[in-house]
Amino acid sequence: MMQLHAEDLAMWANETAEEQLAQAPPKNPRDFRESGTGQAPWLAIVLFGTFGLLGLAACGGGSSSGGSSSSSSSSSSSSSSSSGASSSSSSSSSGSSSSSSGSSSSSSGSNSSSGSSGSSSGSGGSLTIVYSFTGGTSGSIDGYVPAAALIRSSDGNFYGTTVYGGQYGNQTIGSGNFVGLGTVFKVTPSGVETVLHSFGNGVDGQSPYAGLIQGSDGNFYGTTEYGGLYSDGSVFKITPAGFETVLHAFTPSTVTSPPDGTEPVAALIQGSDGNFYGTTQAGGEGGVGTVFLITPSGAETVLYSFAGGSSDGSEPVAALVLGSDGNFYGTTTLGGLYQGGTVFKITPAGVETVLYSFIGGNSDGAEPVAGLIQGSDGNFYGTTEIGGAANAGTVFKITPSGIETVLFSFSGHGDGQAPEATLIQGNDGNFYGTTSEGGLDSDGTGFGGTGYGTVFKITPAGVETLLYAFNEASSSGLLQTSDGSFYGATGSGGATGGGTVFKLTVSGN
């Protein structure tokens, strides 16, 4: 039920401008699953259309554009699982493989697309469009539909991925024809963008939904949901200059035993041992996802296969976080005692413990699609897409031993709904995040339950403040720079509807 696939996003992204004027586009790819046109939910990322403008803020505001642009062996191990206590009480407070690496590589592409910048202001912040993606338009090899948060490199530039665009291949999905199989891009703080790599050449990966991580060697690492030798996804490395290597092609159970994971949609994390750790939303012995380890040279091991059911989680779609105790922590969207998803801990050796099973209903959240962050107090913080007082999602805190507290329940109106991106802890000690719905009404005239998402701040005590409300686009997550500004990407909006990179300045930060 909770698998993410490119088809769902594609059917939405393919709507013409005329069709979108005639009918409001769905805000959540889950709409496709429930209507029978797709299978997927949404990841801890952004929700998209292809056309529409980013920008009207919570209290209005104008925007202007003025552009800026440039272009230029196999290893496996058996996994053991241990299910711990999973039904600790929650309190609500609202408001105040076994298969090894592939060997394909390709060098960087170049891009000659034009960007656009503009700004608008809201109740708590002022937003500037740093870059508008132009992929999907005639003659462009730029990317479009960025679906993951950005990272900032040691060189001061921002790096990310787009699901579509680039110079290789078309995807015919449903009635739509989508140009390109995804890209890796760099954009400077001043808005100069370069396509570093176009996916889809030969046995290369396709459709990178996840963001990047910069390894200790200075290279970037990531995953693609599809592509690779068996079309079940890949792990790749790319140099800052744009030379990409497929490190591992995920392998279906018909090819390898014990089964490898498949269809990764989450970013990697580098452990203290120098290896990378990640999740797949499918595959493994139970068919409902895995945790895997991969060395920088591409030797992959399935550390743990989720079992689902009432005793274990299933379908992890978010990245892991490395705790201060040396273990990894994460979430699954489904499974657990109440089938509302779980928080789990896993050791580097692959011993997994379910720390908490979400209950759902008015008193607790359910179906977390975002990962966790460990706060400076040692506790973990995260969000659920649904559940809580209005069934519009929650922000929660959970101790390393599994005691969970609901800090805030979204109302589904002006403060947002359905948070799907991992929180960050700001320079001020507060947490910042985004919602995929809520905020402004779809017509941009006021607050309601059908908006396009928000940016919010929440204190460790659970006091939430709306900072910005999007119109026609929502953000896939945030990062904060040393000057207090926030940067992110939206999967639609901008000059040609292909998405944007934006900067949000918040008063007092």
Coordinates of C-alpha atoms in Angstrom, one line a residue:
M1 CA 0.0 0.0 0.0
M2 CA 2.7 2.4 0.9
Q3 CA 5.2 2.1 -1.9
L4 CA 6.4 5.1 -3.8
H5 CA 6.6 4.9 -7.6
A6 CA 7.4 7.3 -10.4
E7 CA 4.1 6.5 -12.1
D8 CA 2.1 8.4 -9.5
L9 CA 4.1 11.6 -9.8
A10 CA 4.3 11.3 -13.5
M11 CA 0.5 11.2 -14.1
W12 CA 0.1 14.4 -12.1
A13 CA 3.1 16.1 -13.6
N14 CA 1.9 15.4 -17.1
E15 CA -1.3 17.5 -16.8
T16 CA -1.4 20.4 -19.2
A17 CA -1.8 24.0 -18.1
E18 CA -5.2 24.1 -19.5
E19 CA -6.3 21.0 -17.5
Q20 CA -4.9 22.4 -14.3
L21 CA -6.9 25.6 -14.8
A22 CA -10.0 23.5 -15.3
Q23 CA -9.5 21.3 -12.2
A24 CA -7.4 21.6 -9.1
P25 CA -4.5 19.1 -9.2
P26 CA -4.3 16.5 -6.4
K27 CA -2.0 17.6 -3.7
N28 CA -0.8 14.1 -2.6
P29 CA 0.2 11.2 -4.8
R30 CA -1.8 9.0 -2.3
D31 CA -4.8 10.3 -4.3
F32 CA -3.6 8.3 -7.2
R33 CA -3.3 5.1 -5.1
E34 CA -6.8 5.5 -3.6
S35 CA -8.3 6.2 -7.0
G36 CA -6.8 3.1 -8.5
T37 CA -4.4 4.9 -10.9
G38 CA -1.3 4.3 -8.9
Q39 CA 0.1 2.4 -5.9
A40 CA 2.2 4.9 -4.1
P41 CA 2.0 7.2 -1.2
W42 CA 4.4 10.0 -0.8
L43 CA 7.8 10.1 0.6
A44 CA 9.3 12.6 3.0
I45 CA 9.5 14.9 0.2
V46 CA 7.6 17.4 -1.8
L47 CA 4.3 17.1 -3.7
F48 CA 4.2 18.3 -7.2
G49 CA 2.4 19.4 -10.3
T50 CA 4.1 20.5 -13.5
F51 CA 2.6 24.0 -13.9
G52 CA 1.8 26.7 -11.4
L53 CA 3.5 29.5 -9.6
L54 CA 5.5 29.2 -6.4
G55 CA 5.2 32.1 -4.2
L56 CA 2.1 33.6 -2.6
A57 CA 2.9 33.7 1.1
A58 CA 0.7 33.4 4.1
C59 CA -0.4 37.0 4.0
G60 CA -0.1 37.7 0.3
G61 CA 2.9 39.3 -1.4
G62 CA 4.0 39.8 -4.9
S63 CA 6.7 38.1 -7.0
S64 CA 8.9 39.2 -9.7
S65 CA 11.3 37.3 -11.9
G66 CA 14.6 38.3 -13.2
G67 CA 16.8 35.5 -14.2
S68 CA 20.1 34.1 -13.6
S69 CA 21.4 30.9 -15.1
S70 CA 24.4 28.9 -16.5
S71 CA 25.1 25.5 -17.7
S72 CA 27.7 24.2 -18.6
S73 CA 31.4 -7.9 -4.9
S74 CA 28.9 -9.2 -3.7
S75 CA 28.5 -9.8 0.0
S76 CA 25.7 -10.9 2.1
S77 CA 25.0 -11.6 5.7
S78 CA 22.1 -13.1 7.6
S79 CA 20.1 -10.6 9.6
S80 CA 18.7 -11.0 13.0
S81 CA 15.8 -9.2 14.5
S82 CA 14.6 -8.5 17.9
S83 CA 11.3 -6.8 18.6
G84 CA 11.2 -4.6 21.6
A85 CA 8.4 -2.8 23.5
S86 CA 6.2 -1.1 21.0
S87 CA 3.2 0.4 22.5
S88 CA 4.4 3.0 25.0
S89 CA 1.8 5.7 25.8
S90 CA 1.6 9.0 24.0
S91 CA 0.5 12.3 25.3
S92 CA -0.9 15.0 23.0
S93 CA -0.2 18.7 23.3
S94 CA -1.4 21.0 20.6
G95 CA -0.7 24.6 19.8
S96 CA 0.8 26.9 22.3
S97 CA 22.3 -8.4 -1.1
S98 CA 23.4 -10.0 -1.6
S99 CA 24.4 -8.8 -4.9
S100 CA 27.4 -6.5 -5.6
S101 CA 28.2 -3.4 -7.5
G102 CA 27.6 -2.7 -11.1
S103 CA 30.3 -1.1 -13.2
S104 CA 28.8 1.5 -15.4
S105 CA 30.0 5.1 -15.3
S106 CA 29.4 8.2 -17.3
S107 CA 30.7 11.7 -17.2
S108 CA 28.9 15.0 -16.6
G109 CA 26.5 16.7 -18.9
S110 CA 26.2 20.4 -19.6
N111 CA 23.2 22.7 -19.3
S112 CA 22.2 25.8 -21.1
S113 CA 18.9 26.5 -19.4
S114 CA 17.9 29.8 -18.0
G115 CA 16.9 30.4 -14.4
S116 CA 14.7 32.9 -12.8
S117 CA 14.7 34.7 -9.4
G118 CA 12.0 36.5 -7.6
S119 CA 10.8 37.1 -4.1
S120 CA 7.6 37.2 -2.0
S121 CA 7.0 37.8 1.7
G122 CA 4.8 36.1 4.2
S123 CA 3.7 36.4 7.8
G124 CA 7.0 35.0 9.1
G125 CA 9.4 35.0 6.2
S126 CA 10.5 36.4 2.9
L127 CA 11.0 33.9 0.0
T128 CA 13.3 34.3 -3.0
I129 CA 13.4 32.0 -6.0
V130 CA 17.1 31.3 -6.5
Y131 CA 16.6 29.1 -9.6
S132 CA 13.8 27.9 -11.8
F133 CA 14.3 24.5 -13.5
T134 CA 13.5 24.4 -17.3
G135 CA 13.5 20.7 -18.0
G136 CA 10.6 19.3 -19.9
T137 CA 10.5 22.3 -22.2
S138 CA 11.6 22.2 -25.8
G139 CA 15.3 22.0 -26.4
S140 CA 16.2 21.9 -22.7
I141 CA 18.3 19.2 -21.0
D142 CA 17.9 20.7 -17.6
G143 CA 16.3 18.7 -14.8
Y144 CA 12.8 19.1 -13.5
V145 CA 10.8 18.0 -10.5
P146 CA 13.4 18.0 -7.7
A147 CA 11.9 15.7 -5.1
A148 CA 14.4 15.8 -2.2
A149 CA 16.1 18.3 0.1
L150 CA 19.3 20.0 -1.0
I151 CA 22.6 19.6 0.7
R152 CA 25.3 22.2 0.9
S153 CA 28.8 21.1 0.0
S154 CA 32.1 22.1 1.5
D155 CA 32.5 24.3 -1.6
G156 CA 29.6 26.5 -0.5
N157 CA 27.3 25.4 -3.4
F158 CA 24.1 23.4 -3.2
Y159 CA 23.7 20.0 -4.7
G160 CA 20.6 17.9 -5.4
T161 CA 18.7 15.6 -7.8
T162 CA 15.7 15.9 -10.1
V163 CA 13.3 12.9 -10.9
Y164 CA 13.0 13.9 -14.5
G165 CA 15.0 15.8 -17.1
G166 CA 18.4 15.4 -18.6
Q167 CA 19.6 14.2 -21.9
Y168 CA 18.7 10.5 -21.9
G169 CA 15.5 8.7 -22.6
N170 CA 11.8 9.4 -22.4
Q171 CA 9.3 7.7 -20.1
T172 CA 5.9 6.9 -21.3
I173 CA 3.7 6.5 -18.3
G174 CA 0.0 6.4 -18.7
S175 CA -1.0 8.9 -21.3
G176 CA 2.1 11.0 -20.7
N177 CA 5.5 11.3 -22.2
F178 CA 8.2 12.5 -19.9
V179 CA 11.5 13.7 -21.1
G180 CA 14.6 12.5 -19.3
L181 CA 15.3 10.1 -16.5
G182 CA 16.6 12.5 -13.9
T183 CA 19.7 14.5 -13.1
V184 CA 22.2 15.6 -10.5
F185 CA 22.7 19.3 -10.3
K186 CA 24.7 22.0 -8.7
V187 CA 23.4 25.5 -8.0
T188 CA 25.4 28.4 -6.5
P189 CA 24.0 30.7 -3.9
S190 CA 23.6 33.3 -6.6
G191 CA 21.5 31.0 -8.7
V192 CA 23.9 29.7 -11.4
E193 CA 22.9 26.1 -12.1
T194 CA 24.9 23.3 -13.7
V195 CA 23.6 19.8 -14.6
L196 CA 26.4 17.5 -13.5
H197 CA 24.9 14.2 -14.6
S198 CA 22.0 12.9 -16.7
F199 CA 20.7 9.5 -15.6
G200 CA 19.5 6.7 -17.9
N201 CA 22.4 5.9 -20.2
G202 CA 22.7 2.1 -20.5
V203 CA 22.5 0.4 -17.2
D204 CA 22.7 3.6 -15.2
G205 CA 20.1 4.4 -12.6
Q206 CA 16.9 6.2 -13.2
S207 CA 14.5 8.4 -11.2
P208 CA 16.5 9.6 -8.2
Y209 CA 13.8 10.5 -5.6
A210 CA 16.4 10.7 -2.8
G211 CA 18.8 13.5 -2.1
L212 CA 22.6 13.3 -1.9
I213 CA 25.1 12.9 0.9
Q214 CA 28.7 14.1 0.6
G215 CA 31.1 11.4 1.8
S216 CA 34.2 11.9 3.8
D217 CA 36.2 11.5 0.5
G218 CA 34.5 14.6 -1.0
N219 CA 32.3 12.7 -3.5
F220 CA 28.6 12.5 -3.5
Y221 CA 26.5 9.4 -3.0
G222 CA 22.9 8.6 -3.7
T223 CA 20.2 6.2 -4.8
T224 CA 17.8 5.9 -7.7
E225 CA 14.4 4.1 -7.4
Y226 CA 14.7 2.5 -10.8
G227 CA 17.3 1.6 -13.4
G228 CA 20.4 -0.4 -12.9
L229 CA 21.1 -3.8 -14.4
Y230 CA 17.8 -5.2 -13.2
S231 CA 15.7 -2.0 -13.2
D232 CA 15.2 -2.2 -9.4
G233 CA 17.3 0.7 -8.5
S234 CA 20.9 1.6 -7.8
V235 CA 23.4 3.2 -5.5
F236 CA 25.7 5.6 -7.2
K237 CA 28.8 7.8 -6.6
I238 CA 29.4 11.1 -8.4
T239 CA 32.4 13.4 -8.2
P240 CA 32.0 17.1 -7.8
A241 CA 33.1 17.3 -11.4
G242 CA 30.2 15.1 -12.5
F243 CA 31.8 11.7 -13.2
E244 CA 29.3 9.1 -12.0
T245 CA 29.7 5.4 -11.2
V246 CA 27.0 2.9 -10.4
L247 CA 28.2 1.1 -7.2
H248 CA 25.4 -1.3 -6.8
A249 CA 22.4 -2.5 -8.8
F250 CA 19.6 -3.9 -6.6
T251 CA 18.7 -7.4 -7.6
P252 CA 15.2 -9.0 -7.6
S253 CA 14.5 -12.2 -5.6
T254 CA 14.2 -14.1 -8.9
V255 CA 17.9 -13.5 -9.4
T256 CA 19.5 -13.8 -6.0
S257 CA 19.0 -15.5 -2.7
P258 CA 18.7 -14.4 0.0
P259 CA 16.8 -11.5 -1.6
D260 CA 18.2 -8.1 -2.0
G261 CA 16.3 -4.9 -1.3
T262 CA 14.6 -3.0 -4.2
E263 CA 13.4 0.4 -5.1
P264 CA 15.3 2.7 -2.7
V265 CA 13.8 6.2 -2.3
A266 CA 15.7 7.4 0.7
A267 CA 19.1 9.1 1.0
L268 CA 22.1 7.4 2.4
I269 CA 24.0 8.1 5.6
Q270 CA 27.7 7.5 6.2
G271 CA 28.5 5.6 9.4
S272 CA 31.5 6.1 11.7
D273 CA 33.1 3.1 9.9
G274 CA 33.1 4.9 6.6
N275 CA 30.5 2.7 5.0
F276 CA 27.1 3.9 3.9
Y277 CA 23.8 2.8 5.2
G278 CA 20.3 3.0 3.7
T279 CA 16.9 1.6 3.3
T280 CA 14.8 0.1 0.5
Q281 CA 11.0 0.3 0.5
A282 CA 10.6 -3.1 -1.0
G283 CA 12.5 -6.4 -1.4
G284 CA 14.2 -8.4 1.3
E285 CA 13.1 -11.7 2.7
G286 CA 9.7 -10.3 3.7
G287 CA 9.2 -8.3 0.6
V288 CA 8.5 -5.1 2.5
G289 CA 11.9 -3.5 2.7
T290 CA 15.4 -3.7 4.0
V291 CA 18.3 -1.9 5.8
F292 CA 21.5 -2.3 3.8
L293 CA 25.2 -1.5 4.1
I294 CA 27.4 -0.6 1.2
T295 CA 31.1 0.1 1.2
P296 CA 32.5 3.1 -0.8
S297 CA 33.8 0.5 -3.3
G298 CA 30.3 -1.0 -3.9
A299 CA 30.1 -4.2 -1.8
E300 CA 26.6 -4.3 -0.5
T301 CA 25.1 -6.4 2.4
V302 CA 21.5 -6.6 3.5
L303 CA 21.7 -6.0 7.2
Y304 CA 18.0 -6.6 8.0
S305 CA 14.8 -7.5 6.2
F306 CA 11.6 -6.2 7.6
A307 CA 8.9 -8.7 8.4
G308 CA 5.9 -6.4 8.6
G309 CA 2.8 -7.6 10.5
S310 CA 2.1 -6.7 14.1
S311 CA 5.6 -7.5 15.3
D312 CA 7.7 -5.4 12.9
G313 CA 7.6 -2.4 10.6
S314 CA 7.3 -2.4 6.9
E315 CA 8.1 -0.2 3.9
P316 CA 10.7 2.3 5.1
V317 CA 10.8 5.3 2.8
A318 CA 13.1 7.6 4.8
A319 CA 16.8 7.8 5.5
L320 CA 18.4 6.5 8.7
V321 CA 19.9 8.7 11.3
L322 CA 23.1 7.8 13.2
G323 CA 22.5 8.2 17.0
S324 CA 25.0 9.4 19.5
D325 CA 25.2 5.8 20.8
G326 CA 26.5 4.5 17.4
N327 CA 23.2 2.8 16.4
F328 CA 20.9 3.8 13.6
Y329 CA 17.4 4.9 14.0
G330 CA 14.6 5.2 11.5
T331 CA 10.9 4.9 10.7
T332 CA 8.6 2.6 8.7
T333 CA 5.4 3.8 7.2
L334 CA 3.4 0.7 8.0
G335 CA 3.6 -2.3 10.2
G336 CA 3.8 -2.5 14.0
L337 CA 1.3 -3.4 16.6
Y338 CA -1.4 -1.1 15.2
Q339 CA -0.3 -1.1 11.6
G340 CA 0.4 2.6 11.8
G341 CA 4.1 2.5 11.3
T342 CA 7.0 2.2 13.7
V343 CA 10.2 3.8 15.0
F344 CA 13.1 1.3 15.1
K345 CA 16.7 1.0 16.2
I346 CA 19.2 -1.1 14.4
T347 CA 22.8 -1.8 15.3
P348 CA 25.6 -1.7 12.7
A349 CA 25.6 -5.5 13.0
G350 CA 21.9 -5.7 11.9
V351 CA 20.1 -6.4 15.2
E352 CA 16.8 -4.5 15.0
T353 CA 14.4 -3.4 17.8
V354 CA 11.0 -1.9 17.4
L355 CA 11.0 1.1 19.8
Y356 CA 7.5 2.3 19.2
S357 CA 4.4 1.4 17.2
F358 CA 2.2 4.3 16.2
I359 CA -1.4 4.1 17.3
G360 CA -3.1 6.7 15.2
G361 CA -6.5 8.2 16.0
N362 CA -6.9 11.5 17.9
S363 CA -4.2 10.8 20.4
D364 CA -1.3 9.7 18.3
G365 CA 0.2 10.1 14.9
A366 CA 0.4 7.4 12.2
E367 CA 2.3 6.6 9.0
P368 CA 5.6 8.5 9.3
V369 CA 7.1 9.0 5.9
A370 CA 9.9 11.3 7.2
G371 CA 13.0 10.3 9.0
L372 CA 14.2 11.3 12.5
I373 CA 16.6 13.9 13.7
Q374 CA 18.4 13.6 17.1
G375 CA 18.1 16.8 19.0
S376 CA 20.7 18.4 21.1
D377 CA 18.9 16.9 24.1
G378 CA 19.6 13.4 22.9
N379 CA 15.9 12.7 22.0
F380 CA 14.7 12.0 18.5
Y381 CA 12.1 14.2 16.7
G382 CA 10.0 13.4 13.7
T383 CA 6.6 13.8 12.0
T384 CA 3.7 11.6 11.0
E385 CA 1.7 12.2 7.8
I386 CA -1.7 11.5 9.4
G387 CA -3.2 11.0 12.9
G388 CA -3.4 13.5 15.7
A389 CA -6.4 15.6 16.8
A390 CA -7.5 16.5 13.3
N391 CA -5.9 13.5 11.5
A392 CA -3.7 16.0 9.7
G393 CA -0.4 14.8 11.0
T394 CA 1.8 15.3 14.1
V395 CA 5.2 16.3 15.4
F396 CA 6.5 13.9 18.0
K397 CA 9.4 13.3 20.3
I398 CA 10.7 9.9 21.2
T399 CA 13.4 9.0 23.7
P400 CA 16.1 6.5 22.8
S401 CA 14.3 4.0 25.0
G402 CA 11.0 4.4 23.1
I403 CA 8.9 6.7 25.1
E404 CA 6.9 8.9 22.6
T405 CA 5.2 12.2 23.1
V406 CA 3.0 14.0 20.6
L407 CA 4.3 17.6 20.7
F408 CA 1.9 19.1 18.2
S409 CA -1.1 18.1 16.1
F410 CA -1.7 19.9 12.8
S411 CA -5.2 21.3 12.2
G412 CA -5.2 20.8 8.5
H413 CA -5.9 24.5 7.8
G414 CA -3.7 27.5 8.2
D415 CA -0.9 25.7 10.1
G416 CA -0.5 23.0 7.4
Q417 CA -1.3 19.3 7.0
A418 CA 0.6 16.1 6.1
P419 CA 4.2 16.8 7.0
E420 CA 6.4 14.5 4.9
A421 CA 10.0 15.9 5.2
T422 CA 12.5 15.3 7.9
L423 CA 12.8 18.1 10.5
I424 CA 16.0 20.1 11.0
Q425 CA 17.2 21.7 14.2
G426 CA 17.9 25.3 13.7
N427 CA 20.7 27.5 14.9
D428 CA 18.4 28.7 17.7
G429 CA 17.6 25.2 19.0
N430 CA 14.1 25.1 17.6
F431 CA 13.0 22.6 14.9
Y432 CA 11.9 23.6 11.4
G433 CA 10.0 21.7 8.8
T434 CA 7.5 21.7 6.0
T435 CA 4.0 20.3 5.3
S436 CA 2.8 19.1 2.0
E437 CA -0.7 20.4 2.3
G438 CA -2.6 23.1 4.2
G439 CA -1.8 26.8 4.4
L440 CA -3.3 28.8 1.6
D441 CA -6.5 27.7 -0.2
S442 CA -5.9 26.4 -3.7
D443 CA -7.1 29.7 -5.1
G444 CA -4.6 31.6 -3.0
T445 CA -7.3 33.7 -1.3
G446 CA -7.1 32.5 2.3
F447 CA -6.4 29.7 4.6
G448 CA -8.0 26.3 4.2
G449 CA -7.5 22.6 4.1
T450 CA -6.6 22.3 0.4
G451 CA -3.4 24.4 0.3
Y452 CA 0.0 23.6 -1.0
G453 CA 2.0 23.3 2.1
T454 CA 3.8 25.4 4.7
V455 CA 7.1 26.1 6.4
F456 CA 6.8 26.0 10.2
K457 CA 8.8 26.3 13.4
I458 CA 8.2 24.3 16.5
T459 CA 9.9 24.6 19.9
P460 CA 11.2 21.6 21.8
A461 CA 8.1 22.2 24.1
G462 CA 5.7 22.0 21.2
V463 CA 4.8 25.6 20.4
E464 CA 4.4 25.8 16.6
T465 CA 4.6 29.0 14.5
L466 CA 3.6 29.2 10.8
L467 CA 6.5 30.9 8.9
Y468 CA 5.4 30.6 5.2
A469 CA 2.6 29.2 3.1
F470 CA 3.2 28.0 -0.5
N471 CA 1.0 28.5 -3.5
E472 CA 1.0 25.8 -6.2
A473 CA 4.1 24.1 -4.8
S474 CA 5.4 22.7 -1.6
S475 CA 8.9 22.0 -0.3
S476 CA 10.8 18.7 0.0
G477 CA 12.6 19.8 3.1
L478 CA 15.0 22.5 4.4
L479 CA 18.6 23.2 5.2
Q480 CA 19.8 26.2 7.2
T481 CA 23.0 28.1 6.4
S482 CA 25.2 29.9 8.9
D483 CA 23.4 33.3 8.3
G484 CA 20.1 31.8 9.5
S485 CA 18.5 31.5 6.0
F486 CA 16.7 28.4 4.9
Y487 CA 17.1 26.8 1.4
G488 CA 15.0 24.2 -0.2
A489 CA 13.5 22.9 -3.5
T490 CA 9.9 22.7 -4.8
G491 CA 8.8 20.1 -7.3
S492 CA 6.7 22.5 -9.3
G493 CA 6.4 26.2 -9.8
G494 CA 8.9 28.7 -11.1
A495 CA 9.2 30.2 -14.6
T496 CA 8.3 27.1 -16.5
G497 CA 6.6 25.0 -13.9
G498 CA 9.5 22.5 -13.5
G499 CA 10.3 23.4 -9.9
T500 CA 12.6 25.8 -8.0
V501 CA 15.4 26.3 -5.6
F502 CA 14.4 28.9 -3.1
K503 CA 15.8 30.8 -0.1
L504 CA 13.6 31.7 2.9
T505 CA 14.6 34.5 5.2
V506 CA 12.9 34.4 8.6
S507 CA 12.6 37.4 10.9
G508 CA 14.8 37.0 13.9
N509 CA 17.0 34.2 12.5

